[in-house]
Structures are given as structure tokens and as C-alpha cells.
Short mmCIF file of C-alpha atoms and ligand atoms in Angstrom, two decimals:
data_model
loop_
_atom_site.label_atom_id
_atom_site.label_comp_id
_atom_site.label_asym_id
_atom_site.label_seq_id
_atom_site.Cartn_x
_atom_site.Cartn_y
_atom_site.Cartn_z
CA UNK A 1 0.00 0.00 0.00
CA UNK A 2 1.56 3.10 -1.46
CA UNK A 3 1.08 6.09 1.48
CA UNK A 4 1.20 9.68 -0.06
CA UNK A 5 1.50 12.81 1.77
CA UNK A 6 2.57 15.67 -0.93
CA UNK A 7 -0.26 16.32 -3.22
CA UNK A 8 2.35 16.36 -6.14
CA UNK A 9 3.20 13.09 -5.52
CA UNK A 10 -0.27 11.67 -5.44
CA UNK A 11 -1.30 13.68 -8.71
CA UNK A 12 1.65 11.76 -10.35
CA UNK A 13 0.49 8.77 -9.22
CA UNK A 14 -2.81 9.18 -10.45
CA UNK A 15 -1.97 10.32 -13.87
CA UNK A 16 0.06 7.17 -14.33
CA UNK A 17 -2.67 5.07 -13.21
CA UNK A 18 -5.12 6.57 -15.91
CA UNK A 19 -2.60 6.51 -18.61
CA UNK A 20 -2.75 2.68 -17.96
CA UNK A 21 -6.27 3.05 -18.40
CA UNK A 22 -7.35 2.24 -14.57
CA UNK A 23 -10.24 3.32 -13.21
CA UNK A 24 -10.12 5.15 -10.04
CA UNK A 25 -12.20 4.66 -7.41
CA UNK A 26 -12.05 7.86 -4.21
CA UNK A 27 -13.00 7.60 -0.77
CA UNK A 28 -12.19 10.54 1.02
CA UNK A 29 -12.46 10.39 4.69
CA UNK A 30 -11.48 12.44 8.30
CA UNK A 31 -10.14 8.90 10.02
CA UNK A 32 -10.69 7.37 13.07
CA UNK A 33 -11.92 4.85 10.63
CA UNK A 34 -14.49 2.47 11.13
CA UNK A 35 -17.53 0.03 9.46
CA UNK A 36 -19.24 2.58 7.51
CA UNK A 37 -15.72 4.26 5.97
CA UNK A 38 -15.02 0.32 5.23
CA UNK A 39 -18.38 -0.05 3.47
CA UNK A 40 -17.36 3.06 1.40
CA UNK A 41 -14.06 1.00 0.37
CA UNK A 42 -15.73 -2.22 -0.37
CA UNK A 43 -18.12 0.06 -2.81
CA UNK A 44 -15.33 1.55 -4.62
CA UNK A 45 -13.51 -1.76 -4.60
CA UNK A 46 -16.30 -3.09 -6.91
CA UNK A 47 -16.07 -0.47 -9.31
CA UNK A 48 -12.91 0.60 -9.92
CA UNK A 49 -9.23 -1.11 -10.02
CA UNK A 50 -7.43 1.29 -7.68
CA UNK A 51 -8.93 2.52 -4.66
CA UNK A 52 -7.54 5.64 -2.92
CA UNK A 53 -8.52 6.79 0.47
CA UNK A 54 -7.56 9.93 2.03
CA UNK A 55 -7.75 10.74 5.66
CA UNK A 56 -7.50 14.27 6.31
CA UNK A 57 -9.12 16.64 9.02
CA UNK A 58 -10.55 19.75 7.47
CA UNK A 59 -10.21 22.59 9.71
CA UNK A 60 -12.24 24.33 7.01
CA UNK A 61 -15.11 22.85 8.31
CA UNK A 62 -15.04 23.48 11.89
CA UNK A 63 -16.42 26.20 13.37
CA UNK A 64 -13.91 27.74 16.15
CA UNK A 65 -16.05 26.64 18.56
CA UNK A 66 -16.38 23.21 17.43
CA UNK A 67 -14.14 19.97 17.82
CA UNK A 68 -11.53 20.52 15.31
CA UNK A 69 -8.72 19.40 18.21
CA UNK A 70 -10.31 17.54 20.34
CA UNK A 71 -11.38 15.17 16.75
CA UNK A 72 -10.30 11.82 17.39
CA UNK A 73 -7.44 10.55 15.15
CA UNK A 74 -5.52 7.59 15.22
CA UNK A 75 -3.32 7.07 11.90
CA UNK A 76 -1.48 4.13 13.08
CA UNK A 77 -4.87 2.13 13.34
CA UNK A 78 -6.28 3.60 10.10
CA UNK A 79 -3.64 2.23 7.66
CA UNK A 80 -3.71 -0.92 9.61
CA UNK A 81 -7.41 -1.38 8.62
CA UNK A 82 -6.58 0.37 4.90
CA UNK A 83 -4.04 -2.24 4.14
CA UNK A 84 -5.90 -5.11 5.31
CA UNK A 85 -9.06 -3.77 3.30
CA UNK A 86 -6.56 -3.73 0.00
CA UNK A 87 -6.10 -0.21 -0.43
CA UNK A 88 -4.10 0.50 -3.32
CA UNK A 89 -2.98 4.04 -1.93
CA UNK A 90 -3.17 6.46 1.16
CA UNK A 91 -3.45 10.38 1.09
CA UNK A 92 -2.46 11.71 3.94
CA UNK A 93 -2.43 15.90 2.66
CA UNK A 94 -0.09 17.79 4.83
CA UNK A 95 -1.84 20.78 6.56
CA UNK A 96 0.14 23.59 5.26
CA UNK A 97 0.43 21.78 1.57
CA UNK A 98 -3.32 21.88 1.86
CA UNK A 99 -3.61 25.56 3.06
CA UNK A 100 -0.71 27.54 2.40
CA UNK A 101 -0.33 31.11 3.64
CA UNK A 102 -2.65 33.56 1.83
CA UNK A 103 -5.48 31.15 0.76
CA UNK A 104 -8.71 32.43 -0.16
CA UNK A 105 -10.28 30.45 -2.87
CA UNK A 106 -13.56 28.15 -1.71
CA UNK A 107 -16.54 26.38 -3.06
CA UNK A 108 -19.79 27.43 -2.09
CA UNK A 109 -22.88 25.44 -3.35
CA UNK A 110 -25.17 28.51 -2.37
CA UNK A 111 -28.60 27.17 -1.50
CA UNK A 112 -28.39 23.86 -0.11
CA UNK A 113 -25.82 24.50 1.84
CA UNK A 114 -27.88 26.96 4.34
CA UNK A 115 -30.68 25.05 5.42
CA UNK A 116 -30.40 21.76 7.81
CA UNK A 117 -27.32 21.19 9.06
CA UNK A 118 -26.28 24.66 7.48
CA UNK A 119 -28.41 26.48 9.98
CA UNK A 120 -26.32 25.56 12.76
CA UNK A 121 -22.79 25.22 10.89
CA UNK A 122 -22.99 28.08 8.39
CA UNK A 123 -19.65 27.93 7.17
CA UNK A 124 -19.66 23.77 7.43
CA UNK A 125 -20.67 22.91 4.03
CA UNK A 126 -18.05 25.33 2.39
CA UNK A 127 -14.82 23.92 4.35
CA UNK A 128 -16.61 20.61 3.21
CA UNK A 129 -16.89 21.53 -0.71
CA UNK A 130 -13.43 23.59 -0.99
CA UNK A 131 -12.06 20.14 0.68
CA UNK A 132 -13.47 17.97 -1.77
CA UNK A 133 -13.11 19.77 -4.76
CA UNK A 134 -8.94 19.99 -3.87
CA UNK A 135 -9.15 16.35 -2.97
CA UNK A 136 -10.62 15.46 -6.53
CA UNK A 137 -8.16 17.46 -8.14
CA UNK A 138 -5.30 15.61 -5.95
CA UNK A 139 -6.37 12.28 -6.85
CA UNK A 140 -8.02 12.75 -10.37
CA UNK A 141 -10.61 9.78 -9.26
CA UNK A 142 -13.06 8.39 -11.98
CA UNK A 143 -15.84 8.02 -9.20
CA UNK A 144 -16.13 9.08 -5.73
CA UNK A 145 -18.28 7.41 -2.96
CA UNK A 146 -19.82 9.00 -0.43
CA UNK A 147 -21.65 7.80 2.99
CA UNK A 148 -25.65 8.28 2.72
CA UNK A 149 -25.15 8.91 7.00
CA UNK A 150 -23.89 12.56 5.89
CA UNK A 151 -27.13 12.55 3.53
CA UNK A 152 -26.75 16.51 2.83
CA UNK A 153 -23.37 16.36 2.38
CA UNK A 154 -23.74 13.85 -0.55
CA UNK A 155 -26.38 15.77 -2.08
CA UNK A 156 -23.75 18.92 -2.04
CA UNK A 157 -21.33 17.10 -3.72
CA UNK A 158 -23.16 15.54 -6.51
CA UNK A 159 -24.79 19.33 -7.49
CA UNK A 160 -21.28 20.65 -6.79
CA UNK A 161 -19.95 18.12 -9.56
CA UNK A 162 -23.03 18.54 -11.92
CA UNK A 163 -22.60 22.41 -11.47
CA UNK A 164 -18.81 22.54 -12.02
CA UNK A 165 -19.14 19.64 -14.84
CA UNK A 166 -16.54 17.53 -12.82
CA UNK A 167 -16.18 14.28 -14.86
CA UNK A 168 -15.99 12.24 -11.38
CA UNK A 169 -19.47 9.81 -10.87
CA UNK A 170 -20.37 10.56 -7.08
CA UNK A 171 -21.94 7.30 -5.70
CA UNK A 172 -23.90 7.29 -2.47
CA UNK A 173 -23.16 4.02 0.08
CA UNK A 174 -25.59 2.93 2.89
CA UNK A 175 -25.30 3.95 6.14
CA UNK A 176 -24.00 1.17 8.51
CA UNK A 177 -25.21 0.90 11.71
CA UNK A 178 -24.60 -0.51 15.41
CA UNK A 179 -26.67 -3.76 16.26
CA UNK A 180 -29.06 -1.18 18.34
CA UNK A 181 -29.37 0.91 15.23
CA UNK A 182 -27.19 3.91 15.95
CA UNK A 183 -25.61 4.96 13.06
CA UNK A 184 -21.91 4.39 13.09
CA UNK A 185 -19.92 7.80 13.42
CA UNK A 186 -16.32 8.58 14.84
CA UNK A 187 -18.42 11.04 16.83
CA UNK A 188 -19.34 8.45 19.26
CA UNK A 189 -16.41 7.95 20.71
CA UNK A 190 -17.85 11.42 22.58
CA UNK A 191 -20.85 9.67 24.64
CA UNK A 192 -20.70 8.46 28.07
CA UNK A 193 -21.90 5.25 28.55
CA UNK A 194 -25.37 6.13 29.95
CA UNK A 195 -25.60 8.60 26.31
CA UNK A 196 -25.07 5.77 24.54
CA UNK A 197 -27.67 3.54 25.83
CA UNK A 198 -29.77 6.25 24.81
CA UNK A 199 -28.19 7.44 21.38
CA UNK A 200 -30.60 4.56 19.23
CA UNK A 201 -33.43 6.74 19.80
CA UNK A 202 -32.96 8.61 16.48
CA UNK A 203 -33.37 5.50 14.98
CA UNK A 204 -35.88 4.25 16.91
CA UNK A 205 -37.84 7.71 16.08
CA UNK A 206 -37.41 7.33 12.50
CA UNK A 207 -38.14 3.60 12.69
CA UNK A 208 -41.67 4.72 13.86
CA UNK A 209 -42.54 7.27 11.49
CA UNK A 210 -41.83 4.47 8.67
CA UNK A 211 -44.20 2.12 10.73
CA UNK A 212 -46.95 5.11 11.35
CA UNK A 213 -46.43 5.55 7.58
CA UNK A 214 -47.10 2.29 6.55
CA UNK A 215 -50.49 2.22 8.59
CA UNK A 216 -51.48 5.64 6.22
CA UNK A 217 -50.15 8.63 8.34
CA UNK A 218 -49.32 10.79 5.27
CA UNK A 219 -49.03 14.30 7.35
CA UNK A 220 -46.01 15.12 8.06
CA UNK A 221 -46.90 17.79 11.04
CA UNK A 222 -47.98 14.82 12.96
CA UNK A 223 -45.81 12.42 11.72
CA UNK A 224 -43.01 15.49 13.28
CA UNK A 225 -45.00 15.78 16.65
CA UNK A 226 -44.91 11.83 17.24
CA UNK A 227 -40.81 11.91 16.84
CA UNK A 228 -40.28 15.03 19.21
CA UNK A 229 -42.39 13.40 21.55
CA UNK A 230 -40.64 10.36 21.65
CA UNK A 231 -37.29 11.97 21.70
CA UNK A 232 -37.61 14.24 24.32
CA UNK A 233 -39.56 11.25 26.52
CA UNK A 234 -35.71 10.57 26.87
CA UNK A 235 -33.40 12.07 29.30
CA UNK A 236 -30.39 13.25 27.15
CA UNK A 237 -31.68 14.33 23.51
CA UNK A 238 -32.24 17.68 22.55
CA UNK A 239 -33.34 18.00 19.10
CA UNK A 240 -31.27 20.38 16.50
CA UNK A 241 -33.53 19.30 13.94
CA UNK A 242 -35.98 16.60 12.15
CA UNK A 243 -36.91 17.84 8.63
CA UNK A 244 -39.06 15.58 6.22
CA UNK A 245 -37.57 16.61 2.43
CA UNK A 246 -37.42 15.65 -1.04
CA UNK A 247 -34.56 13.09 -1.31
CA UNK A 248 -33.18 14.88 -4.68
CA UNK A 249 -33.47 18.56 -3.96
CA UNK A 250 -34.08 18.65 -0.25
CA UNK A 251 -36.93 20.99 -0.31
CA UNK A 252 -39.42 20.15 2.73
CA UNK A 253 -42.66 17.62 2.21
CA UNK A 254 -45.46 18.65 4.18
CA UNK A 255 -47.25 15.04 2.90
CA UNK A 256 -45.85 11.91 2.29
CA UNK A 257 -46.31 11.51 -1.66
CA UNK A 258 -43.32 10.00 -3.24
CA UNK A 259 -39.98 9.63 -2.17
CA UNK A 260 -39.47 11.39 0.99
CA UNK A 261 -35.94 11.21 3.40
CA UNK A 262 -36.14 12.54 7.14
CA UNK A 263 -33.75 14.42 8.21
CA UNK A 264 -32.01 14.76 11.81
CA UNK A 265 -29.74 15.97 14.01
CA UNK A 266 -29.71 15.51 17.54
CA UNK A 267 -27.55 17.10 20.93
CA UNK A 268 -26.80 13.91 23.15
CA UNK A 269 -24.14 15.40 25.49
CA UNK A 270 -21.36 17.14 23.85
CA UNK A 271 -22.08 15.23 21.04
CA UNK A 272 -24.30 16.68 17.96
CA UNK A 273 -25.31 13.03 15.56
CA UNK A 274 -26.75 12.99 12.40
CA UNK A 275 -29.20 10.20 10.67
CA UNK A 276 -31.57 9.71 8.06
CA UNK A 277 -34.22 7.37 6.84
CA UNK A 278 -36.01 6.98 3.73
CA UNK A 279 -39.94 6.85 4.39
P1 AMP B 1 -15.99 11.21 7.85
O1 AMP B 1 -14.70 10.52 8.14
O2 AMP B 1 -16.92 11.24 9.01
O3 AMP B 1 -15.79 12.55 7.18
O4 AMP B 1 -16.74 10.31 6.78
C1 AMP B 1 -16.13 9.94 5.57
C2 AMP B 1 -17.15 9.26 4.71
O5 AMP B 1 -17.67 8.12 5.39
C3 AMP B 1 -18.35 10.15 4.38
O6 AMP B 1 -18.74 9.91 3.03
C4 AMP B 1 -19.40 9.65 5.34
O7 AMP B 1 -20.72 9.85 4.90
C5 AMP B 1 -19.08 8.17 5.39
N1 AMP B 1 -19.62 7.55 6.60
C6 AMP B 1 -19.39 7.93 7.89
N2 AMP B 1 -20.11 7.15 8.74
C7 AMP B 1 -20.81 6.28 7.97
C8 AMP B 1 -21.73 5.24 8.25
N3 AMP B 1 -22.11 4.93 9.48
N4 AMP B 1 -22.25 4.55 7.22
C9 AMP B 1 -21.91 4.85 5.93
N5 AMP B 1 -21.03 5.81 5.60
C10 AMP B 1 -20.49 6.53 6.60
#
């Protein structure tokens, strides 16, 4: 497993590879790796014949109040994992190769970047898009995948690539869960035991919409009331958001007609999750 940490080297790399006609298959990730980044990997192993993960923590996307330090890393363990996956190759960006002195060029994907989890991170979605769009041009990939678990996030990316005619295919993954249904996230890591007993509840809210659904509740006002109640019947949660929206565009449903993807995110502690759920 070739390990590349000058963005130079990796773009050589990567031109090689395409020369020799390879397909390239992209999974970028923060570290601290676990079942869901491997899922991503498995997915790109399928379609491509070299996959190339980065790990790199984007201070771009952290608010100064947020966890950009505290952000649990642990390289040692992640190529462990990469090379027994079959990685072909490792980016591991150096900071100040990433951001030199006097940078001031970023991607902003204007409207679906404010609402949701832009509301509370306004600047999130930009660090996230300037990151990605330097990341593609790093490693050149043919297709990208990217975890349905940061649902928004995916949906940036693949108008950011439409609207910027990138020829990389952006290809959405499940989201992998614990056996009690909490969604898996380096972010746990932050919950105390007794959080974590109670951190399945977004599931377990969303889980009950589908199954109130299912029975004919089309109205999503109640279908809303029924999760906040049963979220805040628990001790720890306090609700950021839960939005109901259109799984292409995001724009809020107000019925269930079609295709419709609920949106969350929840306080548990010090730590904020995420999830989502097709209904
Ligand atoms: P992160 O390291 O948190 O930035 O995540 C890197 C990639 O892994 C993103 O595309 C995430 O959506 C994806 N990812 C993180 N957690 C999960 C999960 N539980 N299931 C599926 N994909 C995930």
C-alpha cells in the first residue's frame, strides 16, 4: 500500500494510473476509521481497479467553537485497517500543503448548503466543498463514494460536480449501523456510557414514522409531533432538527407523496449526531 502525503506526488500517481487506463475509485475520509468508511471502500472496490482513500481533518469545516482538536485521530490504526481492506494508496495531505499562507479560494454550493445542518454550521458545508473539490483534483478519481449517513453532504457534492461539470461519478453508500441501530460515526467515541444507551433513539424515532407511515399517516406535522415526543420522553436528547424533504433537492414535504428522506440531528451530550431514513 503506497502512502502519499505531498499532493504532487499523489497527482503523479494518479496520472500514471489513468494513462494505464485504470479506473479510479475515491473515498475521502477524516479517520478514526471504522464500518461505515469500510463499506465506502468495499463500494469503490467493486467499481474501480485502484482505490484511494484519504484521511484528512478539514479545519475548514469546523467552526472555532467546534471539535476541530479535540477530533479523534488515530493514523497508526487507520492504515492498519486500509491495508488489510486492499487499499491501493493512502493520502495523507499535509496541513500547510493543503492551506498555504494567503489562501482564499472556496466552493460554495449557495442554496443547499444553508438550510439543515447549514443552519447551525454556516460555514460547514463550504470547508466541506473547498475540501473535496482539492481532494478530486489531488487524486483525479473516476468516481467518488460517499456515505448516505452525511445525507446533505452527498447531495452537495453531486450538485457541486453537476454544477462545475466535474467528470468524477459521485456514488452514495448505505449507512452502517450498530446492532441497536445507531448509526456508526467517529463522533461516538464522545458519549458516556449512559448517552449511549440512549443514542438509538434517532433511529428508533425514524423507525416509527416508517411504521406510522405504513399504517397511512401521510401528514407530516404529525408524523413530526410523534418523533419530538418520543425523543424528548428521553433524558439526554435535545433535538437540532428533524426535517421531512425531497430526497433529490431537499426541499421540505409537508405530505408523504413519493420519495421522501427525514432528516435529523440531535444534541446527546457534547455530542451533535446525524441520521436519516427513507420513508
Ligand atoms: P468522515 O470521516 O466522518 O468525514 O466520513 C467519511 C465518509 O464516510 C463520508 O462519506 C461519510 O458519509 C461516510 N460515513 C461515515 N459514517 C458512515 C456510516 N455509518 N455509514 C456509511 N457511511 C459513513
Amino acid at each position: 500500500m503506497k502512502i502519499f502525503r505531498s499532493i504532487k506526488k499523489q497527482q503523479q500517481y494518479s496520472f500514471k494510473e489513468k494513462c494505464k487506463g485504470r479506473v479510479i475509485g475515491f473515498v475521502p475520509t477524516m479517520g478514526f476509521l471504522h464500518k461505515g468508511h469500510l463499506s465506502l471502500i468495499d463500494k469503490a472496490k467493486e467499481l474501480s481497479n485502484r482505490v484511494i482513500v484519504s484521511i484528512f481533518v478539514n479545519p475548514l469545516q469546523f467552526a472555532p467553537n467546534e471539535d476541530y482538536r479535540e477530533y479523534p485521530r488515530d493514523e497508526k490504526r487507520d492504515l492498519k485497517l486500509l491495508e488489510e481492506k486492499g487499499v491501493d494508496t493512502v493520502l495523507i495531505p499535509e496541513l500547510n500543503e493543503m492551506y498555504p499562507n494567503g489562501f482564499e479560494t472556496y466552493v460554495e454550493v449557495s442554496k443547499l448548503s444553508k438550510d439543515y445542518c447549514g443552519r447551525s454550521r454556516p460555514l460547514f458545508f463550504r470547508g466541506v466543498a473547498t475540501i473535496v473539490l482539492k481532494l478530486f483534483n489531488t487524486v483525479q478519481p473516476d468516481l467518488a463514494v460517499f456515505g448516505e449517513k452525511d445525507y446533505q453532504q452527498y447531495i452537495i457534492i453531486k450538485r457541486m460536480s453537476r454544477d462545475l461539470n466535474l467528470p468524477i461519478f459521485v456514488i452514495p453508500s448505505p449507512i452502517v449501523r450498530e446492532e441497536d441501530g445507531l448509526a456508526m460515526s467517529s463522533r461516538n467515541l464522545y458519549l458516556t456510557p449512559s448517552e449511549r444507551k440512549e443514542a438509538p433513539v434517532l433511529y428508533e424515532s425514524m423507525r416509527r414514522v416508517k411504521e406510522l407511515a405504513s399504517k397511512g399517516e401521510r401528514n407530516v406535522k404529525n408524523l413530526k409531533k410523534e418523533m419530538v415526543k418520543f425523543i424528548e420522553s428521553k433524558k439526554y436528547p435535545r433535538i437540532d432538527y428533524i426535517e421531512f424533504v425531497d430526497p433529490e433537492n431537499l426541499k421540505r414535504a409537508k405530505i408523504l407523496q413519493g420519495p421522501t428522506r427525514i432528516l435529523l440531528a440531535v444534541w446527546i451530550g457534547k455530542a451533535r449526531l446525524i441520521d436519516n431514513m427513507e420513508v
